[in-house]
Coordinates of C-alpha atoms in Angstrom, one line a residue:
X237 CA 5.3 12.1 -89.2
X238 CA 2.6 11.7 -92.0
X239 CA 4.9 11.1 -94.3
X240 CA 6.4 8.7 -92.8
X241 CA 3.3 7.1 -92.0
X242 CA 3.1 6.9 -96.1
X243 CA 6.2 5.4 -96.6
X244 CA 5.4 2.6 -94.2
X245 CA 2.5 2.0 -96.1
X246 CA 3.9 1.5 -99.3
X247 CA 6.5 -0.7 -98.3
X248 CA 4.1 -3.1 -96.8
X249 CA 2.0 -3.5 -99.4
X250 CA 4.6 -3.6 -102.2
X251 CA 6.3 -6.5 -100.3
X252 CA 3.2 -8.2 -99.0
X253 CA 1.5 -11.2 -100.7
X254 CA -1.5 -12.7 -98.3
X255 CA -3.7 -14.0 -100.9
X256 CA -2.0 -17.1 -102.5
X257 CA -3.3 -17.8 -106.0
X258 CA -5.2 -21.2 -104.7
X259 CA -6.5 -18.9 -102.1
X260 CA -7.8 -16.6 -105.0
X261 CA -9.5 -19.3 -106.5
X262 CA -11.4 -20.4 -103.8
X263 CA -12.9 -17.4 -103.1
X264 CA -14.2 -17.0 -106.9
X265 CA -15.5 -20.5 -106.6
X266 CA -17.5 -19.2 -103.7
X267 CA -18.5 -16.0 -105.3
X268 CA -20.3 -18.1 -108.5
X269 CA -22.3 -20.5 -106.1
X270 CA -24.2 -17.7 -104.0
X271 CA -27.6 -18.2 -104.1
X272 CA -29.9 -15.4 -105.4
X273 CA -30.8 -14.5 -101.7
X274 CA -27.2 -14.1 -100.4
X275 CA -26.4 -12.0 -104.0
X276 CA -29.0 -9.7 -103.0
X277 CA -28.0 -9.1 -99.8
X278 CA -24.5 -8.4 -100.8
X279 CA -25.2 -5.9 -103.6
X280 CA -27.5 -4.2 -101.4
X281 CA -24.6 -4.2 -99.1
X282 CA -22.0 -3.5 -101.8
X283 CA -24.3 -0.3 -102.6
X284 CA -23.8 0.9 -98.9
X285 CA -19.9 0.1 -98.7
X286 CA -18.9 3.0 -100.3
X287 CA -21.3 5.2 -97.6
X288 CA -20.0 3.7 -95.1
X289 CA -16.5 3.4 -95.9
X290 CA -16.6 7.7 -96.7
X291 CA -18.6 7.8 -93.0
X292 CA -16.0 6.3 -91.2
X293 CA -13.4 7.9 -93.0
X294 CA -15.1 11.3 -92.5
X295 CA -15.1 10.8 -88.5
X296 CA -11.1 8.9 -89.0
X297 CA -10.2 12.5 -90.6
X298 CA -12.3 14.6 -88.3
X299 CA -10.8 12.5 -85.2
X300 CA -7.4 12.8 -86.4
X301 CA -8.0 16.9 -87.0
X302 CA -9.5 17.0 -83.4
X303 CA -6.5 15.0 -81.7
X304 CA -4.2 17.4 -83.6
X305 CA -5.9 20.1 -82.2
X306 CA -7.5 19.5 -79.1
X307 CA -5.1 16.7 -78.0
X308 CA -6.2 13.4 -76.5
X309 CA -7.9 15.4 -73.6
X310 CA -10.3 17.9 -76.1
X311 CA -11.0 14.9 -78.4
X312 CA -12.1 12.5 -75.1
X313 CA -14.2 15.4 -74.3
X314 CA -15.9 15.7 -77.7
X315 CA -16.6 11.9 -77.5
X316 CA -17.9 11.5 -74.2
X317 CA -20.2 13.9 -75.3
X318 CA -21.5 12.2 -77.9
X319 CA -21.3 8.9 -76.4
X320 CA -24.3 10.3 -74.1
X321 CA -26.3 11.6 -76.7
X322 CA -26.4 8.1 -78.6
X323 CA -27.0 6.6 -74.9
X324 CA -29.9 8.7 -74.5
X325 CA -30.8 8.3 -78.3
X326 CA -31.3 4.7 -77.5
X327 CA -34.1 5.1 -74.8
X328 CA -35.6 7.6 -76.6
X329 CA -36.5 5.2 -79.6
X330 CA -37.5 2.9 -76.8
X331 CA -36.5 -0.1 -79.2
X332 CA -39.1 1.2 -81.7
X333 CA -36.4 1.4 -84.3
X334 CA -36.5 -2.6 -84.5
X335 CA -40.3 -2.8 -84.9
X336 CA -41.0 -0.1 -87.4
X337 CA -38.3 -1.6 -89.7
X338 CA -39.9 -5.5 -89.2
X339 CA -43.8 -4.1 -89.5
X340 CA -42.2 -1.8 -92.7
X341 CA -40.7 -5.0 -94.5
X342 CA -43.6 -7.0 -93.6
X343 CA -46.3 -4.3 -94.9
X344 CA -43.6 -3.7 -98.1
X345 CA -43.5 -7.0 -99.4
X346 CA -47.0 -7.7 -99.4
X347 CA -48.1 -4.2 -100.3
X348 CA -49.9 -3.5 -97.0
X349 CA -49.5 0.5 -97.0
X350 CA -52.0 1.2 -94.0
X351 CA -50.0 -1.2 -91.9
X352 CA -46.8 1.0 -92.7
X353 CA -48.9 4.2 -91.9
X354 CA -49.8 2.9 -88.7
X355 CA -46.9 1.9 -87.4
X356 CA -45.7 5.6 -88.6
X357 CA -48.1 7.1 -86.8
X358 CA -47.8 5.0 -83.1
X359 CA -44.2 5.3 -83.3
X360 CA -44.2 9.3 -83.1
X361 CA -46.9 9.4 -81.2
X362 CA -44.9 7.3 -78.4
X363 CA -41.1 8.3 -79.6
X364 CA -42.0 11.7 -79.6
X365 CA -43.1 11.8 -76.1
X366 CA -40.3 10.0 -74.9
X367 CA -37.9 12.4 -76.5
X368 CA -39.5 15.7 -75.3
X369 CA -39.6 14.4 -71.6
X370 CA -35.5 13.3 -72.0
X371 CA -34.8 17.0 -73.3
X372 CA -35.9 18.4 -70.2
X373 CA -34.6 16.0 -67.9
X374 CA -31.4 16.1 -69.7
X375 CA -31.2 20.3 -69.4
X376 CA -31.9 20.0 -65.3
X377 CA -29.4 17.1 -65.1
X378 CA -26.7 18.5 -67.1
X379 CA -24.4 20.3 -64.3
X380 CA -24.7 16.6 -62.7
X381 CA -23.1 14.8 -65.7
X382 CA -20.5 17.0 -66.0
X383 CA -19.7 16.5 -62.2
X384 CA -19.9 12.9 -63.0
X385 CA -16.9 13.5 -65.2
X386 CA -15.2 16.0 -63.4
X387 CA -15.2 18.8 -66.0
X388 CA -17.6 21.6 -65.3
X389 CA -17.2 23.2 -68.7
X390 CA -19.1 20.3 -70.2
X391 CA -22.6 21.6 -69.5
X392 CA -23.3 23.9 -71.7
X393 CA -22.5 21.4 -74.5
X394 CA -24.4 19.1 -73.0
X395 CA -27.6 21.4 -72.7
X396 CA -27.0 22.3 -76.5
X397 CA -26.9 18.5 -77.9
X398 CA -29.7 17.8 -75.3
X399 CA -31.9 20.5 -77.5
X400 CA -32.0 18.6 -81.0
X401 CA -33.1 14.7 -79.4
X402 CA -36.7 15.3 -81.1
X403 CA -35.4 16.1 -84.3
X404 CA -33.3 12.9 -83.9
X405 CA -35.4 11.1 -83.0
X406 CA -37.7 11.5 -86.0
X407 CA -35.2 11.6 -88.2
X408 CA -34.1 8.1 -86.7
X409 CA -38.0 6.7 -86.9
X410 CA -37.9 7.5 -90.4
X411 CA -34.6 5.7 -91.0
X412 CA -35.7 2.6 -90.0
X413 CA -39.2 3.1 -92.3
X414 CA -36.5 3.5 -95.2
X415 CA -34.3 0.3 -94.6
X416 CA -38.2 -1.8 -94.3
X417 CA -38.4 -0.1 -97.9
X418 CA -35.2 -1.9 -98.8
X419 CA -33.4 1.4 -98.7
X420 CA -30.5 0.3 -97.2
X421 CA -27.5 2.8 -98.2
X422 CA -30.1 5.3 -97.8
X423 CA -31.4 4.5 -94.4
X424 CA -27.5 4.2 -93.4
X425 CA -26.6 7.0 -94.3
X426 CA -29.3 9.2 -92.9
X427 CA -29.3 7.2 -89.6
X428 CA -25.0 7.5 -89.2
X429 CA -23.4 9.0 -91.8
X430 CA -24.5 12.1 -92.8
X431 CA -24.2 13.9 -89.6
X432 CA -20.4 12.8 -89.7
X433 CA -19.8 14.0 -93.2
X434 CA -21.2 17.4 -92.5
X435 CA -19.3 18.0 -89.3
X436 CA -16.1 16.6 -91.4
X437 CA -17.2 19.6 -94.3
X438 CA -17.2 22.1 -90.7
X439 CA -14.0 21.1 -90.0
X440 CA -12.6 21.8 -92.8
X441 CA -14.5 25.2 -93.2
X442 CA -12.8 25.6 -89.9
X443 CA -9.5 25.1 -91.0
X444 CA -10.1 27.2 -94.3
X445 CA -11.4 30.0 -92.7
X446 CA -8.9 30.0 -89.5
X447 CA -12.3 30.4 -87.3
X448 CA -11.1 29.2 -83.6
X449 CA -11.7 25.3 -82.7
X450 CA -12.5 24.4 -79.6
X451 CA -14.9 22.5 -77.9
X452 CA -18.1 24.7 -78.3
X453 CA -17.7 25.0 -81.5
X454 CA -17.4 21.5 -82.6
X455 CA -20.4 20.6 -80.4
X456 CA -22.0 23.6 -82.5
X457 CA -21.0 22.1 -85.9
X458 CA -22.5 18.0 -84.8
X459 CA -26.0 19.8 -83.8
X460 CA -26.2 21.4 -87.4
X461 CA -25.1 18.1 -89.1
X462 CA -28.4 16.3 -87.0
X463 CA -30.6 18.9 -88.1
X464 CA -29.7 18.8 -91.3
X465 CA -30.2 14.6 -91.5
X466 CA -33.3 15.6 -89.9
X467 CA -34.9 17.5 -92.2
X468 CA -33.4 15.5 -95.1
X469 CA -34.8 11.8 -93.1
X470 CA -37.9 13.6 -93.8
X471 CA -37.9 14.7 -97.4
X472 CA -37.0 11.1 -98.6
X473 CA -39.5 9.3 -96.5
X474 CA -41.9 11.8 -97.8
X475 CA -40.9 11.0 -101.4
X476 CA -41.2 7.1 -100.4
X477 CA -44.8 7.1 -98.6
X478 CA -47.1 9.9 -98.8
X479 CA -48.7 11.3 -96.4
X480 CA -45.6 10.6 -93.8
X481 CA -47.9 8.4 -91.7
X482 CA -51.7 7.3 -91.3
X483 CA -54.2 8.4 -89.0
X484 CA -55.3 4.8 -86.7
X485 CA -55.9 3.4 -83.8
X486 CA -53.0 2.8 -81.6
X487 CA -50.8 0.1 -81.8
X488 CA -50.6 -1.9 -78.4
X489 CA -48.8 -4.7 -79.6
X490 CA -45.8 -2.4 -81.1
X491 CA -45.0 -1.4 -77.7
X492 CA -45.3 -5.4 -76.6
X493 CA -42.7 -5.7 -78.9
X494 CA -40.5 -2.7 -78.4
X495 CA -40.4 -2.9 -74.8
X496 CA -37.6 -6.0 -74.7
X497 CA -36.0 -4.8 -77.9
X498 CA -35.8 -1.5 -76.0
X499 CA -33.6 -3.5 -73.6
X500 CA -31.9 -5.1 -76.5
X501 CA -30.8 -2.1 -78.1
X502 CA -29.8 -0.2 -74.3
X503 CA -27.9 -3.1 -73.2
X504 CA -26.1 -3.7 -76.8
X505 CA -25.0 0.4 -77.0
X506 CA -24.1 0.1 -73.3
X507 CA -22.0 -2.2 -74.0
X508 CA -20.2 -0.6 -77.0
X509 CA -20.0 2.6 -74.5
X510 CA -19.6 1.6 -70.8
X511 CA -16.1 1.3 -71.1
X512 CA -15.9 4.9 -72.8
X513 CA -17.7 5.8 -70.0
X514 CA -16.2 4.6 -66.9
X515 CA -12.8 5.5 -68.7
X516 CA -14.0 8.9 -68.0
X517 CA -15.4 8.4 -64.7
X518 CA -12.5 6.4 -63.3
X519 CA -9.5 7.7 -65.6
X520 CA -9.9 11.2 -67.3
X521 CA -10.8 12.5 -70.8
X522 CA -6.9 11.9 -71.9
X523 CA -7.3 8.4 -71.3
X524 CA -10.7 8.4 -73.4
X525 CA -8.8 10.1 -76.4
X526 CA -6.4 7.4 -76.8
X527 CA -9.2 5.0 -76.5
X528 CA -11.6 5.8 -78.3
X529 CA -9.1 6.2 -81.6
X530 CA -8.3 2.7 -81.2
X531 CA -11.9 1.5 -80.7
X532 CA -13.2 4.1 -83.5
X533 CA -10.8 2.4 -85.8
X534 CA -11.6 -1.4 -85.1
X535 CA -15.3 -0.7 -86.5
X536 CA -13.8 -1.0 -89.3
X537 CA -13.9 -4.8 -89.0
X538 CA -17.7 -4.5 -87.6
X539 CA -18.8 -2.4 -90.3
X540 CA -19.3 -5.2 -92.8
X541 CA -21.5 -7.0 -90.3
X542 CA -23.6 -3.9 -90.0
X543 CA -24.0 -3.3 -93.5
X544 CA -25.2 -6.4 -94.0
X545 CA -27.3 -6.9 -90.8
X546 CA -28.8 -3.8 -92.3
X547 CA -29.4 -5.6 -95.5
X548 CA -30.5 -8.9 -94.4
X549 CA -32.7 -8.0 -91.9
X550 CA -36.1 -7.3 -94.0
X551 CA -35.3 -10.5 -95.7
X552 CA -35.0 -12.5 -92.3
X553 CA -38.2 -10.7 -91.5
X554 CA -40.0 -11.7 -94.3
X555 CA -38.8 -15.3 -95.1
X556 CA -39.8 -16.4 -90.8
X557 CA -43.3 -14.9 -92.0
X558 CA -43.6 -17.2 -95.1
X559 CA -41.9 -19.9 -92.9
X560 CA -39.1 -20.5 -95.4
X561 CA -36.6 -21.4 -93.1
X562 CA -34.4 -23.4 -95.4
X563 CA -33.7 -20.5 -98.0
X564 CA -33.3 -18.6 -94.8
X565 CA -30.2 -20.6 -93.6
X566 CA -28.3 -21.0 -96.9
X567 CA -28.5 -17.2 -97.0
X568 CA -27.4 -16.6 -93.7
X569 CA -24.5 -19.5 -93.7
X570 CA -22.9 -18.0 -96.9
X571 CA -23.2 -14.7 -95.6
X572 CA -21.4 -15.3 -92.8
X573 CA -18.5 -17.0 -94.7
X574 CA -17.9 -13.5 -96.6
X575 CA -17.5 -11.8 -93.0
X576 CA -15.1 -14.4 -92.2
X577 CA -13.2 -13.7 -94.6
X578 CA -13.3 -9.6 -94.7
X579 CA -13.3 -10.0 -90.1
X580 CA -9.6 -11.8 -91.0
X581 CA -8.3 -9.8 -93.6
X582 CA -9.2 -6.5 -91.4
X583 CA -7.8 -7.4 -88.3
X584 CA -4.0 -8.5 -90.1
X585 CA -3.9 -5.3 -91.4
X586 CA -4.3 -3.5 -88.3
X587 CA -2.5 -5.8 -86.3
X588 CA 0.4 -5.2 -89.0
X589 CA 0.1 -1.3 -89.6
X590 CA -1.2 0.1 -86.1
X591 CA 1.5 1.7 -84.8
X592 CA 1.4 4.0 -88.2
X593 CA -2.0 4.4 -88.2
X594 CA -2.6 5.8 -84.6
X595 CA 0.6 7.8 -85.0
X596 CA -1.3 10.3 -88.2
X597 CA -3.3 11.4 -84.9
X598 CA 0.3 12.6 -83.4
X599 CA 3.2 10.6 -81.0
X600 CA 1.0 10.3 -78.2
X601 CA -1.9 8.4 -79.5
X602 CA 0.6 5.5 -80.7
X603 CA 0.4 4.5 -76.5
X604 CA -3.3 3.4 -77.9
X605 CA -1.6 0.4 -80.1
X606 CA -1.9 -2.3 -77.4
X607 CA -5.6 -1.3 -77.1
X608 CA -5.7 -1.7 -81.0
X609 CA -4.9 -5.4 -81.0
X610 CA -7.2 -6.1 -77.8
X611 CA -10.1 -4.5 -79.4
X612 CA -9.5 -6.4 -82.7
X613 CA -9.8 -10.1 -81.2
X614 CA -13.0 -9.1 -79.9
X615 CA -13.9 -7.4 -83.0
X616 CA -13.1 -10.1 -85.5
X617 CA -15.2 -13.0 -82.9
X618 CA -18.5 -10.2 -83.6
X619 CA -17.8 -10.8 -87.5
X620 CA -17.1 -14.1 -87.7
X621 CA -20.4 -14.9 -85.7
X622 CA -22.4 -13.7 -88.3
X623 CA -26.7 -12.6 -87.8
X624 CA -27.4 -14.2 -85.0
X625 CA -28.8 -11.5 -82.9
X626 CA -30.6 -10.4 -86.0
X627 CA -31.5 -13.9 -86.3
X628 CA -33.3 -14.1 -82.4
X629 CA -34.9 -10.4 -83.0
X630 CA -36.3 -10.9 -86.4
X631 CA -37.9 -14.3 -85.6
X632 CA -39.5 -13.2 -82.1
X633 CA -36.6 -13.9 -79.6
X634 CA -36.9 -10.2 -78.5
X635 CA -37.2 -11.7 -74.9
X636 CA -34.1 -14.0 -74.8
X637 CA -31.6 -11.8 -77.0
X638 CA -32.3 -9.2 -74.3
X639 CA -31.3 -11.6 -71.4
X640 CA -28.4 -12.5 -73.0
X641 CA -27.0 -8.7 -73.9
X642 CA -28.3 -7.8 -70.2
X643 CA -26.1 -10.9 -68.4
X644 CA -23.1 -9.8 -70.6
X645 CA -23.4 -6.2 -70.0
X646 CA -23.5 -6.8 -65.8
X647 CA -20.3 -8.9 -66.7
X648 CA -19.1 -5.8 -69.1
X649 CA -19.2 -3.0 -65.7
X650 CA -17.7 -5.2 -63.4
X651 CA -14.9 -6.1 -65.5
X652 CA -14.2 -2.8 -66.8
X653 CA -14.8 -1.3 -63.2
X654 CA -12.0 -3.4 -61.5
X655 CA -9.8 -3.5 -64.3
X656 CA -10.2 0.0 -65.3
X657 CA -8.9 0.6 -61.8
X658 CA -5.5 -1.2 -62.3
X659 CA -5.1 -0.9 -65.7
X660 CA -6.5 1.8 -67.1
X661 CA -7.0 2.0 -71.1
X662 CA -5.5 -1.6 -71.9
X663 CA -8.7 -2.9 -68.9
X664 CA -11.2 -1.2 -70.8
X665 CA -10.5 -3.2 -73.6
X666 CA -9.6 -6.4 -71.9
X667 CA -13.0 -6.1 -70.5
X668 CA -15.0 -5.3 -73.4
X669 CA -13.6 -7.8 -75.7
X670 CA -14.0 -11.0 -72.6
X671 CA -17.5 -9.5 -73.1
X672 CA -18.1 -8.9 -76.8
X673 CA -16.6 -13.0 -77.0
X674 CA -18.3 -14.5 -74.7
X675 CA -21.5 -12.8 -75.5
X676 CA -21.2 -13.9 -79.0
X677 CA -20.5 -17.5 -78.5
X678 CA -23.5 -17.5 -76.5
X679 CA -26.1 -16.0 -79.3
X680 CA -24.7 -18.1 -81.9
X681 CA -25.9 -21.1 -79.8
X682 CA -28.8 -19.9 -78.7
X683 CA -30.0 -19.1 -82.2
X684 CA -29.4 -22.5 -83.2
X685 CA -31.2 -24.1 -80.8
X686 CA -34.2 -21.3 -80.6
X687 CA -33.8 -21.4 -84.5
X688 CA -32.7 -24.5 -86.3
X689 CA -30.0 -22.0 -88.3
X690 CA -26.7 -22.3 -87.4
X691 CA -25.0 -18.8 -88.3
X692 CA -21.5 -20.2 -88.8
X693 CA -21.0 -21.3 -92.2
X694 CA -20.1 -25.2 -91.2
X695 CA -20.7 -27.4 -94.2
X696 CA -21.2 -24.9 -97.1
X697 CA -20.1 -26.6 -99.9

């Protein structure tokens, strides 16, 4: 089947010829007029393309290994588990994540260290906390969530991942001190990546070895891989700021800020994972193999816009705080061009080479196509919308980018509830892309009118 995957491959793309030579032209055009702004934030982003691309190729390989192994059943297992774990990850940075990277930037560029040291230091002080009591509560509570999705044998992974949130956590607080550094690759691949390349080493170890693969052992291998970003997230900061964080009084007005981005950040990941979620509640864990391949594959498209959200969000940060809204909006506008263009270019190719693509994770997983092509409308609408929710965070719209991802995510459950119900996989994915669009559309405008920037790129010349 693999190999016939490969031949596929090769005869598309010896017979294929999307980019015209005109075409080719007007993309070097645009590539010579960036400003300096936009250049910066794509070679900061070009530095973290190859992280990322090996990341999501690491989880692709370990997916497809899994599905092989497992089937669609083991691997929807091994993902809903996760899929709780960054759930809970979520609260536990209690939208702190957002704050420590803006107060980081800010304190960066104007070489405030003791404002960096503090915001260090109120962060663990309250992240900390938050993680400890979730542990507990997430060890007591664990026989219920695996009720929840009728598979008793879940609990005792679920009390092992619960055991390494603190550890996360501060590896995650850290993270976001590095990207306010400017660290971007760095701070992306300590935050998502790393964990997923050592699990994919595991794997393989797995394989080499002929050591037994199920799912206790896989769970085993993901809490190694978050230790080990854990203690590495440390080491760098350490080697960035020393001593890791300063002494001070406590910083009310972070958790002013942190409390709506908290909301921000549960109502956005809730949204990426409620219809994982009630797939598993209402369907099974087969059903949440097949979809989660499809929807682990669109990120793909969304992975540009994360890399450079990453990228350009110290700089919105620090040109609203020098008021230079003009430079602010070329950069943004021509930024959002280039994810036009990579959003379109991303989609064809799935929408042309699916049905070969699911297949490498075996027959069965082909069934996931229609889900594909669903999930890459709403995909390529995320892209082509550009910053905007960075845009309403970094400039003090906490309050209204959380009303927005908290109306869409209501919408989100009750679509995916009923059409879960009489559709199954394809309703999950009807659901979340009617949300993912319409949520969109409605940031864009908002951030113009909040703003003054318009994130689309309409009249670049």
């Amino acid at each position: 089947m693999i190999f016939q995957n490969l031949k596929i491959f090769n005869k598309y793309f010896k017979n294929s010829s999307l980019l015209g030579e005109d075409f080719m032209k007007g993309i070097f055009k645009k590539i010579t007029n960036l400003d300096e702004h936009s250049k910066e934030v794509f070679f900061k982003s070009s530095s973290t393309v190859l992280i990322q691309i090996v990341g999501i190729l690491a989880r692709l390989l370990t997916s497809v290994f899994l599905g092989r192994t497992l089937g669609a059943a083991g691997l929807g297992d091994v993902n809903l588990i996760n899929q709780v774990i960054t759930i809970v990850m979520v609260f536990s940075m209690f939208g702190m994540d957002h704050v420590i990277l803006k107060n980081t930037a800010i304190g960066y560029g104007v070489k405030d260290f003791k404002l960096i040291g503090g915001t260090l230091f109120t962060a663990l002080r309250v992240n900390v906390l938050i993680a400890i009591i979730l542990t507990v509560l997430g060890v007591l509570s664990s026989g219920f969530i695996s009720q929840i999705f009728k598979n008793p044998q879940l609990q005792t992974p679920i009390i092992i991942v619960f055991l390494v949130i603190v550890p996360q956590t501060i590896g995650n607080i850290f993270s976001s001190s590095i990207n306010g550094y400017n660290k971007v690759w760095q701070s992306r691949l300590l935050k998502d990546f790393l964990t997923s390349l050592i699990v994919f080493i595991g794997v393989c170890l797995y394989w080499l070895l002929s050591i037994d693969v199920n799912l206790y052992s896989i769970i085993i291998l993901y809490v190694v891989g978050r230790c080990i970003t854990f203690i590495a997230a440390t080491i760098y900061w350490k080697s960035l700021y020393k001593p890791i964080f300063l002494k001070s009084v406590f910083d009310k007005s972070m958790l002013k800020m942190a409390v709506p981005l908290l909301f921000v950040s549960a109502t956005t990941l809730l949204a990426s994972s409620i219809d994982v979620l009630m797939l598993g509640w209402l369907s099974g864990s087969e059903k949440v193999g097949l979809y989660t391949v499809a929807a682990r594959l669109v990120l793909f498209i969304a992975f540009f816009l994360q890399i450079t959200n990453s990228a350009i969000s110290p700089k919105i940060a620090t040109f609203y705080s020098n008021k230079n809204f003009t430079e602010m909006s070329v950069m943004v506008k021509k930024v959002t061009f280039w994810l036009i263009i990579i959003g379109l270019l991303s989609a064809l190719f799935f929408v042309a080479l699916g049905k070969p693509i699911l297949g490498f994770w075996g027959d069965g997983f082909v069934e996931a196509y229609t889900c594909l092509i669903i999930l890459c409308i709403g995909q390529f609408v995320n892209v082509s919308t550009g910053c905007s929710g960075v845009l309403l965070i970094m400039c003090g719209h906490e309050k209204i980018f959380s009303y927005i991802s908290t109306s869409f995510l209501i919408l989100n459950i009750i679509l995916n509830y009923f059409l879960i119900i009489e559709y199954q996989e394809i309703g999950a994915a009807i659901a979340t892309t009617t949300a993912i669009v319409g949520e969109n559309i409605v940031r864009v405008i908002v951030a113009k009118y909040k703003t003054g920037i318009l994130t689309l790129p309409f009249g670049l010349n």
